[in-house]
Amino acid sequence: MSALVVVGAQWGDEGKGKVIDFLSQQADVVVRHQGGNNAGHTVVVNDQEFKLHLVPSGILYPNTWCVIANGVVIDPKVLLDELAYLQDRGVDIGRLRISSKAHVVMPYHARLDALNEERRGQQKIGTTLRGIGPAYMDKAARVGLRIGDLLHPEEFRDRLGDVLEEKNHVLTRAYGAQPFSFDQLYRTFVDYGSSLRPYVADTSLLINQAIDRGDKVLFEGAQGTMLDIDHGTYPFVTSSHPSSGGAAIGAGVGPTKIDRVVGVAKAYATRVGDGPFPTELQDALGEEIRERGHEYGTTTGRPRRVGWLDAVVLRYAVRINGLSGLALTRLDVLDGLDTLKIATAYRYQGHTLKEFPDTAWEFRDVEPLYETLAGWDSSIGSTRRREELPRQAQQYIERIESVVGVPVVLVSVGRERSHTIPLDDLF
Ligand code: GDP
Ligand code: IMO
Ligand code: MG
């Protein structure tokens, strides 16, 4: 097995960073292929916590190459700060490569993100305010600036001049906001270009060569299937393709080169930001799970909304991504709960829905139909084998496999790299 794609199967923050770090011990190359610094991936090794927003979670291994591919939108300041943070902590960043085709998140993108959200008021999406939507808008509108442009100051001058004229027009005329200074942006971004130059490469070529050599290549999804711009809970989504198809486009790899896709799912569900969430627990139990699980956003610190596991969502994630298995994380957070619930279907206008609804208004109004299972009363953090888990935890996993229809291929029982029960040789 050479190319493995790992995606979020819910609304993001499933523990992808932890799972990718664990799998990276076997990987030769780890690739980030979509999203930007709206992502926050946490890796914990020997009690040291690393929060990564743009750099792939494979960076902590000394021999693994890491790639930020064309589908990512890069805020160069955030990336340079992240590289400095990693270097300060003794991590070698010399094996990082960045696509010249990746789009740049500019300061006007973040400003427009905030202004758009303000304008939407009650209808806001609850974005991370990192400028991700406006950066992808410019990419689609063919007025985006790319990392490669920063390396060519003369051309960059012309392109920035053009784009900034339009952005400043919108900022001042439509929003009554302050314009950006061309000279300041130009100088700052040419400097960023010089700092990033050593890492810039044709990353599609590198990744394809690695796959053709038989190297093990791991694709690290950001966000989650339900935030996919096509297949998620539109308009409460991000502006990229967190589902597995995004890996092919976002890395410049043909879909035929991808061998396997695994979805990361929490043993319950969370969502940060606005939008429908049928299994949400808006009660003391939801609060309790949020506190035990420290469910606060890695990027924005916002409290995450918490709910029961939704198997309808997971079956949909299996379909949209072609998942062959689930990596089930945070099972330990459920320690000590008397009973657990899994939504196996929805009720909508008197009908039972087994499939994820096709329209946003149906999904907004569904009522989950739950199965109740027994919880376990011991703490499972030190367990390293499936058979050693309490009987009820094993039954919970078996029930998930049965209602979702794919095997659980890895169980995570804690934040640390070592708190992991691998059940299948994924590569
Ligand atoms: P990502 O965005 O999918 O990479 O997930 P985040 O890093 O934003 O959030 C997941 C959080 O859960 C992080 O703080 C991880 O350290 C933590 N985590 C991951 N797996 C486990 C687990 O099995 N148990 C517990 N208790 N925490 C976990
Ligand atoms: P990781 O990779 C959870 C959510 C935001 C908001 C919506 C749109 O850590 O799982 P955006 O800033 O992308 O325009 O916001 O998407 N969101 C995430 N939620 N985890 C993430 O990334 C997210 N990235 C974006 O909260 O609801
Ligand atoms: Mg996260």
PDB file of C-alpha atoms in Angstrom, residues 76-77 80 98 104 146-153 156 185-200:
ATOM      1  CA  PRO A  76       2.943  33.225   4.732  1.00  0.00           C
ATOM      2  CA  LYS A  77       3.265  34.950   8.096  1.00  0.00           C
ATOM      3  CA  LEU A  80       6.905  31.391   8.857  1.00  0.00           C
ATOM      4  CA  ILE A  98       5.733  23.999  -0.546  1.00  0.00           C
ATOM      5  CA  VAL A 104      -1.584  33.110  -0.718  1.00  0.00           C
ATOM      6  CA  ARG A 146       0.242  32.246  -5.630  1.00  0.00           C
ATOM      7  CA  ILE A 147       3.365  31.382  -3.669  1.00  0.00           C
ATOM      8  CA  GLY A 148       5.297  31.262  -6.959  1.00  0.00           C
ATOM      9  CA  ASP A 149       4.261  34.874  -7.678  1.00  0.00           C
ATOM     10  CA  LEU A 150       6.018  36.045  -4.507  1.00  0.00           C
ATOM     11  CA  LEU A 151       9.295  34.789  -5.979  1.00  0.00           C
ATOM     12  CA  HIS A 152       8.993  37.036  -9.043  1.00  0.00           C
ATOM     13  CA  PRO A 153       8.866  40.605  -7.678  1.00  0.00           C
ATOM     14  CA  PHE A 156       4.039  40.221  -8.437  1.00  0.00           C
ATOM     15  CA  LEU A 185       1.913  44.864   1.222  1.00  0.00           C
ATOM     16  CA  TYR A 186       4.323  44.630  -1.687  1.00  0.00           C
ATOM     17  CA  ARG A 187       7.477  44.919   0.460  1.00  0.00           C
ATOM     18  CA  THR A 188       6.192  42.568   3.152  1.00  0.00           C
ATOM     19  CA  PHE A 189       5.130  39.847   0.728  1.00  0.00           C
ATOM     20  CA  VAL A 190       8.289  40.001  -1.380  1.00  0.00           C
ATOM     21  CA  ASP A 191      10.183  39.478   1.897  1.00  0.00           C
ATOM     22  CA  TYR A 192       7.978  36.514   2.751  1.00  0.00           C
ATOM     23  CA  GLY A 193       8.725  35.142  -0.714  1.00  0.00           C
ATOM     24  CA  SER A 194      12.488  35.353  -0.065  1.00  0.00           C
ATOM     25  CA  SER A 195      12.109  33.534   3.252  1.00  0.00           C
ATOM     26  CA  LEU A 196       9.995  30.762   1.708  1.00  0.00           C
ATOM     27  CA  ARG A 197      12.058  30.384  -1.479  1.00  0.00           C
ATOM     28  CA  PRO A 198      14.219  27.451  -0.212  1.00  0.00           C
ATOM     29  CA  TYR A 199      11.119  25.346   0.356  1.00  0.00           C
ATOM     30  CA  VAL A 200       9.245  26.044  -2.880  1.00  0.00           C
TER      31      VAL A 200
END
